[in-house]
Backbone as numpy.savetxt, mean C-alpha at the origin, in Angstrom:
# Nx Ny Nz CAx CAy CAz Cx Cy Cz
0.71 -27.14 -2.87 -0.12 -25.93 -2.87 0.75 -24.66 -2.87
1.81 -24.68 -2.05 2.71 -23.52 -2.03 3.39 -23.33 -3.38
3.79 -24.44 -4.01 4.42 -24.37 -5.32 3.46 -23.80 -6.35
2.20 -24.19 -6.28 1.19 -23.67 -7.20 0.98 -22.17 -7.00
0.94 -21.72 -5.74 0.73 -20.30 -5.45 1.92 -19.45 -5.86
3.13 -20.01 -5.72 4.34 -19.25 -6.02 4.80 -19.40 -7.46
4.16 -20.28 -8.24 4.62 -20.52 -9.62 4.65 -19.26 -10.49
3.67 -18.33 -10.40 3.79 -17.10 -11.20 5.04 -16.30 -10.87
5.37 -16.19 -9.58 6.58 -15.45 -9.18 7.84 -16.16 -9.68
7.83 -17.48 -9.60 8.99 -18.24 -10.06 9.22 -18.04 -11.55
8.15 -18.07 -12.34 8.29 -17.90 -13.79 8.71 -16.49 -14.15
8.21 -15.49 -13.41 8.62 -14.10 -13.69 10.12 -13.93 -13.44
10.61 -14.45 -12.31 12.04 -14.34 -12.00 12.86 -15.11 -13.04
12.38 -16.28 -13.45 13.08 -17.08 -14.45 13.17 -16.34 -15.78
12.05 -15.75 -16.20 12.02 -15.01 -17.47 12.97 -13.83 -17.46
13.20 -13.22 -16.30 14.06 -12.05 -16.22 15.51 -12.34 -16.58
15.89 -13.62 -16.61 17.27 -13.99 -16.95 17.41 -14.47 -18.39
16.30 -14.50 -19.14 16.38 -14.97 -20.52 17.24 -14.03 -21.37
18.04 -14.59 -22.21 18.95 -13.80 -23.05 18.23 -13.17 -24.24
17.18 -13.82 -24.74 16.51 -13.39 -25.96 15.53 -12.26 -25.68
15.51 -11.27 -26.58 14.56 -10.15 -26.44 13.14 -10.61 -26.71
12.98 -11.59 -27.61 11.68 -12.16 -27.89 11.56 -13.44 -27.08
10.56 -13.51 -26.26 10.45 -14.63 -25.34 9.99 -15.90 -26.05
10.73 -16.96 -25.84 10.30 -18.28 -26.31 11.05 -19.34 -25.51
10.50 -20.55 -25.54 11.07 -21.69 -24.81 11.62 -22.71 -25.79
12.75 -23.34 -25.46 13.64 -22.99 -24.35 14.50 -21.80 -24.72
15.00 -21.05 -23.76 15.82 -19.87 -24.08 17.18 -20.29 -24.63
17.76 -19.40 -25.43 19.08 -19.70 -26.01 20.20 -19.47 -25.01
19.91 -18.80 -23.90 20.92 -18.54 -22.90 20.37 -17.64 -21.80
21.22 -17.26 -20.89 20.81 -16.44 -19.76 21.76 -15.25 -19.62
21.21 -14.13 -19.11 21.99 -12.91 -18.99 21.43 -12.04 -17.87
22.26 -11.11 -17.40 21.84 -10.12 -16.41 21.63 -8.74 -17.02
21.70 -8.66 -18.34 21.62 -7.36 -19.01 20.28 -6.68 -18.81
19.21 -7.44 -18.64 17.88 -6.83 -18.46 17.80 -6.13 -17.11
18.50 -6.65 -16.12 18.54 -5.98 -14.82 19.29 -4.66 -14.91
20.37 -4.66 -15.68 21.12 -3.42 -15.88 20.26 -2.39 -16.58
19.49 -2.83 -17.57 18.61 -1.91 -18.28 17.51 -1.39 -17.36
17.01 -2.24 -16.48 15.92 -1.85 -15.58 16.37 -0.77 -14.59
17.58 -0.92 -14.05 18.04 0.02 -13.02 18.66 1.28 -13.61
18.87 1.31 -14.91 19.43 2.50 -15.55 18.40 3.27 -16.37
17.23 2.70 -16.57 16.18 3.38 -17.33 15.58 4.48 -16.46
15.60 5.71 -16.94 15.14 6.85 -16.14 13.66 6.76 -15.79
12.84 6.20 -16.69 11.41 6.09 -16.42 11.15 5.17 -15.24
11.86 4.04 -15.21 11.68 3.11 -14.09 12.24 3.69 -12.79
13.39 4.33 -12.86 14.01 4.89 -11.66 13.13 6.00 -11.07
12.69 6.92 -11.92 11.83 8.01 -11.43 10.49 7.49 -10.93
9.95 6.50 -11.63 8.70 5.90 -11.19 8.84 5.20 -9.85
9.97 4.52 -9.65 10.22 3.85 -8.37 10.33 4.87 -7.24
11.05 5.97 -7.47 11.21 6.99 -6.43 9.86 7.61 -6.08
9.07 7.92 -7.10 7.75 8.51 -6.84 6.85 7.53 -6.09
6.82 6.28 -6.51 5.99 5.27 -5.84 6.43 5.08 -4.40
7.75 5.08 -4.17 8.26 4.90 -2.82 7.87 6.07 -1.92
8.03 7.29 -2.42 7.67 8.46 -1.63 6.18 8.48 -1.31
5.36 8.25 -2.32 3.91 8.28 -2.12 3.48 7.18 -1.16
4.05 5.98 -1.29 3.67 4.86 -0.44 4.04 5.12 1.02
5.22 5.70 1.25 5.64 5.97 2.63 4.74 7.03 3.27
4.49 8.12 2.55 3.64 9.19 3.11 2.22 8.69 3.32
1.69 7.97 2.33 0.32 7.46 2.44 0.19 6.47 3.58
1.20 5.63 3.78 1.15 4.66 4.87 1.16 5.35 6.23
2.06 6.31 6.41 2.15 7.01 7.69 0.85 7.75 8.01
0.35 8.50 7.04 -0.88 9.27 7.28 -2.09 8.35 7.40
-2.19 7.36 6.51 -3.34 6.46 6.53 -3.41 5.64 7.80
-2.26 5.15 8.28 -2.25 4.36 9.51 -2.60 5.23 10.71
-2.08 6.44 10.76 -2.40 7.34 11.87 -3.89 7.64 11.93
-4.47 7.99 10.80 -5.90 8.28 10.76 -6.73 7.02 11.00
-6.28 5.89 10.47 -7.02 4.65 10.65 -7.03 4.18 12.09
-5.89 4.32 12.79 -5.84 3.94 14.21 -6.77 4.83 15.03
-6.74 6.14 14.75 -7.63 7.05 15.48 -9.10 6.71 15.23
-9.43 6.40 13.97 -10.82 6.04 13.64 -11.22 4.73 14.33
-10.32 3.75 14.35 -10.63 2.47 15.00 -10.86 2.65 16.49
-10.04 3.46 17.15 -10.22 3.72 18.57 -11.57 4.39 18.84
-11.91 5.35 17.98 -13.18 6.04 18.17 -14.38 5.13 17.98
-14.28 4.22 17.01 -15.42 3.35 16.69 -15.56 2.23 17.71
-14.45 1.61 18.13 -14.51 0.44 19.00 -14.61 0.82 20.46
-13.76 1.76 20.91 -13.71 2.09 22.34 -14.78 3.10 22.74
-15.16 3.97 21.87 -16.12 5.02 22.21 -17.33 4.88 21.29
-18.07 3.81 21.50 -19.24 3.54 20.67 -20.24 4.69 20.76
-20.73 5.12 19.64 -21.69 6.22 19.59 -22.70 5.93 18.49
-23.74 6.67 18.47 -24.79 6.48 17.49 -24.24 6.78 16.09
-24.39 5.82 15.20 -23.88 5.97 13.85 -22.48 5.43 13.65
-21.89 4.82 14.69 -20.53 4.30 14.55 -20.45 3.17 13.52
-21.51 2.35 13.46 -21.53 1.26 12.47 -21.57 1.81 11.05
-22.28 2.90 10.87 -22.35 3.51 9.54 -20.99 4.05 9.14
-20.31 4.71 10.08 -18.97 5.26 9.79 -17.98 4.13 9.52
-18.09 3.05 10.29 -17.20 1.90 10.07 -17.40 1.31 8.68
-18.66 1.18 8.28 -18.96 0.66 6.93 -18.45 1.61 5.86
-18.58 2.91 6.10 -18.10 3.90 5.14 -16.58 3.82 4.98
-15.87 3.65 6.10 -14.41 3.57 6.05 -13.92 2.30 5.36
-14.69 1.22 5.45 -14.30 -0.04 4.83 -14.79 -0.16 3.39
-15.70 0.73 2.98 -16.31 0.61 1.64 -15.31 0.67 0.49
-14.18 1.42 0.59 -13.23 1.40 -0.54 -12.69 0.02 -0.89
-12.72 -0.92 0.08 -12.27 -2.28 -0.21 -13.20 -3.00 -1.17
-14.45 -2.52 -1.26 -15.44 -3.17 -2.11 -15.55 -2.52 -3.48
-14.98 -1.34 -3.64 -15.11 -0.59 -4.90 -13.94 -0.96 -5.80
-14.20 -1.33 -7.05 -13.09 -1.60 -7.99 -12.16 -0.41 -8.11
-10.87 -0.68 -8.24 -9.88 0.39 -8.25 -10.10 1.40 -9.35
-10.45 0.93 -10.56 -10.63 1.85 -11.68 -11.84 2.76 -11.45
-12.87 2.22 -10.78 -14.06 3.03 -10.46 -13.70 4.10 -9.43
-12.95 3.71 -8.43 -12.52 4.67 -7.41 -11.63 5.75 -8.02
-10.73 5.35 -8.94 -9.86 6.33 -9.58 -10.64 7.36 -10.39
-11.62 6.90 -11.16 -12.44 7.83 -11.95 -13.27 8.73 -11.04
-13.80 8.15 -9.95 -14.61 8.94 -9.02 -13.78 10.04 -8.36
-12.56 9.69 -7.93 -11.69 10.70 -7.32 -11.29 11.76 -8.33
-11.04 11.34 -9.56 -10.70 12.29 -10.63 -11.82 13.29 -10.84
-13.07 12.81 -10.90 -14.21 13.71 -11.10 -14.39 14.62 -9.88
-14.15 14.07 -8.68 -14.26 14.90 -7.47 -13.21 15.99 -7.47
-12.00 15.66 -7.91 -10.94 16.67 -7.99 -11.30 17.78 -8.99
-11.94 17.41 -10.09 -12.36 18.42 -11.05 -13.36 19.39 -10.44
-14.28 18.85 -9.62 -15.25 19.71 -8.95 -14.55 20.64 -7.96
-13.56 20.13 -7.24 -12.81 20.95 -6.30 -12.05 22.05 -7.03
-11.48 21.72 -8.18 -10.78 22.73 -8.97 -11.71 23.85 -9.40
-12.93 23.49 -9.79 -13.90 24.51 -10.21 -14.32 25.40 -9.04
-14.42 24.82 -7.86 -14.88 25.58 -6.70 -13.76 26.47 -6.15
-12.55 25.89 -6.02 -11.44 26.61 -5.38 -10.56 27.36 -6.38
-10.75 27.10 -7.65 -9.95 27.73 -8.70 -8.45 27.46 -8.48
-8.12 26.18 -8.28 -6.73 25.78 -8.10 -6.53 24.38 -8.68
-5.29 24.08 -9.04 -4.98 22.79 -9.63 -4.95 21.71 -8.56
-5.64 20.61 -8.82 -5.62 19.44 -7.94 -5.25 18.19 -8.72
-5.90 18.00 -9.88 -5.60 16.85 -10.73 -4.18 16.98 -11.29
-3.41 15.93 -11.17 -2.05 15.94 -11.69 -1.02 16.48 -10.73
-1.45 16.88 -9.52 -0.49 17.39 -8.54 -0.02 16.27 -7.62
1.12 16.48 -7.02 1.68 15.49 -6.10 0.79 15.33 -4.87
0.29 16.44 -4.36 -0.59 16.39 -3.19 -1.88 15.64 -3.46
-2.45 15.84 -4.65 -3.67 15.13 -5.01 -3.44 13.63 -5.09
-2.30 13.22 -5.63 -1.98 11.79 -5.72 -1.80 11.19 -4.33
-1.08 11.90 -3.46 -0.86 11.39 -2.10 -2.18 11.29 -1.34
-3.04 12.29 -1.47 -4.32 12.27 -0.77 -5.17 11.08 -1.20
-5.17 10.78 -2.50 -5.92 9.63 -2.99 -5.37 8.33 -2.42
-4.06 8.22 -2.31 -3.46 7.00 -1.76 -3.71 6.88 -0.26
-3.81 8.01 0.43 -4.16 7.96 1.85 -5.56 7.36 2.02
-6.48 7.80 1.18 -7.84 7.23 1.21 -7.82 5.74 0.88
-6.86 5.32 0.10 -6.73 3.91 -0.27 -6.21 3.07 0.89
-5.37 3.64 1.74 -4.74 2.88 2.82 -5.54 2.85 4.11
-6.41 3.81 4.33 -7.16 3.87 5.58 -7.99 2.60 5.83
-8.72 2.07 4.84 -9.53 0.88 5.11 -8.73 -0.31 5.64
-7.50 -0.52 5.15 -6.69 -1.64 5.63 -6.36 -1.46 7.11
-6.05 -0.24 7.51 -5.73 0.02 8.92 -6.96 -0.19 9.80
-8.08 0.35 9.37 -9.31 0.22 10.15 -9.68 -1.25 10.31
-9.53 -2.02 9.25 -9.91 -3.43 9.32 -9.00 -4.21 10.27
-7.70 -4.02 10.16 -6.75 -4.78 10.98 -6.77 -4.33 12.44
-6.76 -3.02 12.66 -6.73 -2.51 14.04 -8.05 -2.79 14.75
-9.16 -2.65 14.06 -10.46 -2.94 14.68 -10.55 -4.41 15.08
-10.08 -5.30 14.20 -10.10 -6.73 14.54 -9.21 -7.01 15.74
-8.07 -6.34 15.81 -7.17 -6.54 16.95 -7.77 -5.99 18.24
-8.44 -4.86 18.17 -9.03 -4.26 19.36 -10.15 -5.11 19.93
-10.88 -5.82 19.06 -11.93 -6.70 19.56 -11.35 -7.82 20.42
-10.09 -8.18 20.18 -9.47 -9.25 20.94 -8.72 -8.79 22.18
-8.67 -7.49 22.44 -7.97 -6.98 23.61 -8.83 -7.10 24.86
-8.18 -7.31 25.98 -8.87 -7.40 27.26 -8.98 -5.99 27.86
-10.18 -5.42 27.91 -10.31 -4.04 28.43 -9.97 -3.93 29.91
-9.95 -5.04 30.64 -9.65 -4.98 32.07 -8.20 -4.54 32.32
-7.31 -4.77 31.34 -5.92 -4.35 31.51 -5.83 -2.83 31.56
-6.54 -2.18 30.65 -6.57 -0.72 30.65 -7.26 -0.20 31.91
-8.34 -0.87 32.31 -9.05 -0.45 33.52 -8.14 -0.58 34.74
-7.33 -1.63 34.78 -6.41 -1.79 35.91 -5.38 -0.67 35.96
-4.88 -0.28 34.77 -3.94 0.83 34.72 -4.58 2.13 35.19
-5.83 2.35 34.79 -6.52 3.56 35.23 -6.76 3.54 36.73
-7.09 2.37 37.29 -7.31 2.27 38.74 -6.03 2.51 39.53
-4.89 2.24 38.90 -3.60 2.46 39.57 -3.10 3.89 39.40
-3.90 4.75 38.78 -3.57 6.16 38.71 -3.11 6.66 37.36
-3.10 5.81 36.33 -2.67 6.25 35.00 -3.76 7.11 34.37
-3.34 8.20 33.76 -4.28 9.05 33.04 -4.68 8.37 31.73
-5.76 8.83 31.08 -6.14 8.22 29.80 -5.02 8.26 28.77
-4.26 9.36 28.75 -3.18 9.47 27.78 -2.06 8.46 28.08
-1.69 8.35 29.36 -0.64 7.40 29.74 -1.09 5.97 29.48
-2.35 5.66 29.80 -2.88 4.31 29.56 -2.87 3.96 28.07
-3.13 4.97 27.24 -3.11 4.71 25.79 -1.69 4.44 25.31
-0.73 5.29 25.71 0.63 5.16 25.20 1.35 3.94 25.76
1.08 3.58 27.01 1.83 2.50 27.64 1.11 1.16 27.65
-0.19 1.17 27.44 -0.95 -0.08 27.50 -1.59 -0.42 26.15
-2.47 0.47 25.69 -3.23 0.17 24.47 -2.33 0.11 23.25
-1.51 1.12 23.06 -0.68 1.18 21.86 0.29 0.00 21.75
1.01 -0.38 22.83 1.88 -1.56 22.71 1.12 -2.84 22.36
-0.11 -2.99 22.90 -0.88 -4.19 22.58 -1.34 -4.19 21.12
-1.49 -3.00 20.55 -1.91 -2.88 19.15 -0.73 -2.88 18.18
0.49 -2.96 18.69 1.66 -2.85 17.81 1.66 -3.86 16.66
1.35 -5.14 16.89 1.33 -6.07 15.75 0.36 -5.65 14.66
-0.84 -5.21 15.06 -1.83 -4.80 14.07 -1.40 -3.54 13.35
-0.79 -2.60 14.06 -0.35 -1.36 13.44 0.77 -1.61 12.44
1.73 -2.46 12.82 2.82 -2.78 11.90 2.30 -3.51 10.68
1.40 -4.46 10.89 0.82 -5.18 9.76 0.03 -4.23 8.86
-0.71 -3.30 9.46 -1.46 -2.33 8.67 -0.52 -1.44 7.87
0.61 -1.05 8.47 1.59 -0.23 7.75 2.16 -0.99 6.56
2.44 -2.28 6.76 2.98 -3.10 5.68 1.98 -3.25 4.55
0.74 -3.60 4.88 -0.28 -3.75 3.86 -0.53 -2.43 3.14
-0.58 -1.34 3.88 -0.82 -0.04 3.26 0.30 0.33 2.31
1.54 0.06 2.71 2.68 0.37 1.84 2.61 -0.44 0.55
2.35 -1.73 0.66 2.31 -2.59 -0.53 1.16 -2.18 -1.45
-0.02 -1.92 -0.87 -1.18 -1.55 -1.68 -0.93 -0.24 -2.41
-0.32 0.73 -1.73 -0.04 2.02 -2.35 1.06 1.90 -3.40
2.12 1.19 -3.07 3.27 1.07 -3.97 2.89 0.36 -5.27
2.03 -0.64 -5.20 1.67 -1.44 -6.37 0.42 -0.93 -7.09
-0.18 0.15 -6.61 -1.45 0.59 -7.19 -1.27 1.16 -8.59
-2.14 0.75 -9.48 -2.15 1.26 -10.86 -3.44 1.98 -11.17
-4.58 1.34 -10.85 -5.87 1.87 -11.28 -6.15 3.26 -10.73
-5.87 3.45 -9.43 -6.16 4.74 -8.81 -5.23 5.84 -9.32
-3.97 5.48 -9.54 -2.96 6.47 -9.94 -3.07 6.86 -11.40
-3.68 5.99 -12.20 -3.66 6.17 -13.65 -4.23 7.50 -14.09
-5.31 7.94 -13.45 -5.96 9.18 -13.86 -5.56 10.39 -13.01
-4.60 10.20 -12.08 -4.26 11.28 -11.15 -2.83 11.79 -11.29
-1.97 11.07 -12.03 -0.59 11.53 -12.18 -0.54 12.70 -13.15
0.46 13.54 -12.98 0.61 14.72 -13.83 1.74 14.55 -14.83
1.88 15.49 -15.74 2.96 15.44 -16.74 4.33 15.42 -16.07
5.20 14.53 -16.55 6.54 14.44 -16.01 6.63 13.72 -14.69
5.52 13.22 -14.17 5.54 12.48 -12.91 4.71 11.22 -13.09
5.29 10.09 -12.80 4.59 8.83 -12.94 5.04 7.87 -11.87
4.22 6.88 -11.56 4.58 5.85 -10.60 5.16 4.65 -11.33
5.74 3.74 -10.59 6.38 2.58 -11.21 5.38 1.69 -11.96
4.20 1.37 -11.41 3.25 0.56 -12.19 2.85 1.22 -13.50
2.71 2.54 -13.51 2.35 3.23 -14.75 3.53 3.21 -15.72
4.75 3.36 -15.22 5.93 3.27 -16.07 6.03 1.89 -16.73
5.70 0.85 -15.98 5.71 -0.50 -16.54 4.65 -0.64 -17.63
3.46 -0.12 -17.38 2.39 -0.20 -18.37 2.76 0.55 -19.65
3.35 1.74 -19.50 3.76 2.51 -20.67 4.86 1.81 -21.45
5.76 1.14 -20.76 6.83 0.40 -21.44 6.26 -0.77 -22.24
5.24 -1.42 -21.69 4.65 -2.57 -22.36 3.88 -2.19 -23.62
3.54 -0.92 -23.78 2.83 -0.50 -24.98 3.68 -0.65 -26.24
5.01 -0.56 -26.10 5.88 -0.58 -27.26 6.96 -1.66 -27.17
7.07 -2.34 -26.04 8.14 -3.33 -25.86 7.59 -4.58 -25.19
8.20 -5.69 -25.49 7.80 -6.95 -24.87 9.05 -7.81 -24.68
9.98 -7.30 -23.89 11.21 -8.04 -23.62 11.30 -8.31 -22.11
12.29 -9.07 -21.68 12.39 -9.44 -20.25 12.70 -8.30 -19.29
12.80 -7.07 -19.78 13.06 -5.95 -18.87 11.96 -5.83 -17.83
10.71 -6.00 -18.25 9.60 -5.91 -17.32 9.69 -7.02 -16.28
10.11 -8.21 -16.71 10.29 -9.30 -15.75 11.38 -8.96 -14.74
12.45 -8.30 -15.21 13.52 -7.89 -14.30 13.02 -6.85 -13.30
12.24 -5.88 -13.77 11.67 -4.87 -12.87 10.75 -5.54 -11.84
9.94 -6.48 -12.31 9.03 -7.18 -11.40 9.81 -8.01 -10.39
10.90 -8.64 -10.83 11.72 -9.44 -9.91 12.34 -8.56 -8.83
12.77 -7.35 -9.22 13.33 -6.42 -8.24 12.26 -6.00 -7.23
11.03 -5.75 -7.71 9.94 -5.41 -6.80 9.66 -6.55 -5.84
9.63 -7.78 -6.36 9.38 -8.94 -5.51 10.45 -9.03 -4.43
11.70 -8.82 -4.81 12.80 -8.89 -3.85 12.67 -7.82 -2.78
12.41 -6.58 -3.18 12.32 -5.48 -2.22 11.15 -5.66 -1.25
9.98 -6.04 -1.79 8.82 -6.24 -0.94 9.02 -7.46 -0.03
9.71 -8.48 -0.55 10.01 -9.62 0.30 10.91 -9.25 1.45
11.91 -8.41 1.18 12.81 -7.94 2.25 12.03 -7.14 3.29
11.13 -6.27 2.83 10.32 -5.48 3.76 9.49 -6.39 4.65
8.89 -7.43 4.07 8.06 -8.34 4.86 8.91 -9.14 5.85
10.09 -9.58 5.43 10.95 -10.34 6.33 11.45 -9.47 7.49
11.83 -8.24 7.19 12.28 -7.33 8.24 11.14 -7.03 9.20
9.95 -6.82 8.67 8.79 -6.55 9.52 8.48 -7.74 10.40
8.50 -8.93 9.82 8.19 -10.14 10.58 9.26 -10.42 11.63
10.46 -9.89 11.41 11.55 -10.07 12.39 11.21 -9.38 13.72
10.52 -8.25 13.65 10.20 -7.49 14.84 8.78 -7.76 15.33
7.86 -8.00 14.40 6.47 -8.27 14.76 6.01 -9.45 13.92
5.58 -10.52 14.56 5.11 -11.69 13.84 3.78 -11.39 13.16
3.82 -11.35 11.82 2.60 -11.01 11.09 1.52 -12.06 11.26
1.91 -13.28 11.60 0.92 -14.34 11.78 -0.02 -14.06 12.96
0.37 -13.12 13.82 -0.49 -12.79 14.96 -1.75 -12.06 14.54
-1.68 -11.36 13.41 -2.81 -10.53 13.01 -3.30 -10.84 11.61
-2.52 -11.58 10.81 -2.88 -11.85 9.42 -3.45 -13.25 9.33
């Protein structure tokens, strides 16, 4: 079963070493030249930098807002909290291309009202990715909070801890696995996103998935496989480093 699930990744990495520009089996030889082309191509390099910056900012902001929303919904139940929770999770149910078009149209309305550029700006792209990452945080942190024992926090309060101290020293450490997992998922979802970014990037600025799509319009050589293999390696390293400090199996 594991071999079946990993077979697409195995074939992509294998293809990245093919010597021939036109893919066919069996290959005439193997080479590392496609990796050199991938890391020296300005479109891929700039796209990688933009995707990395957007993913980091979106993850930090999305996780912060998502944790605050989860605390408000779970710990401080109020009238309409279920509606807000459903609203925050609804982006997970909306197809990415539909969400991208909807945000694009909303940005156009904002431009007409405020008389300022939003579509194609860096801030507009980051804001859209923040909206993309919040549902993952709300889902993971809310599930983790349901499993927490509230008597631990109550004991800290009875011993004289203020609400702020109880949150920083009790609640937050217990939520650390869920927060780290939410940060990881948010980073991956933002970094690999294509549908949402497609209609929001501006001239001269593109993300790595869009750079790959544009390259495929005119080329079909193993360079894309090399770029994908590099992404697999980097994301794998991020997951291994994260799991080294927080066991993802606790919350995933």
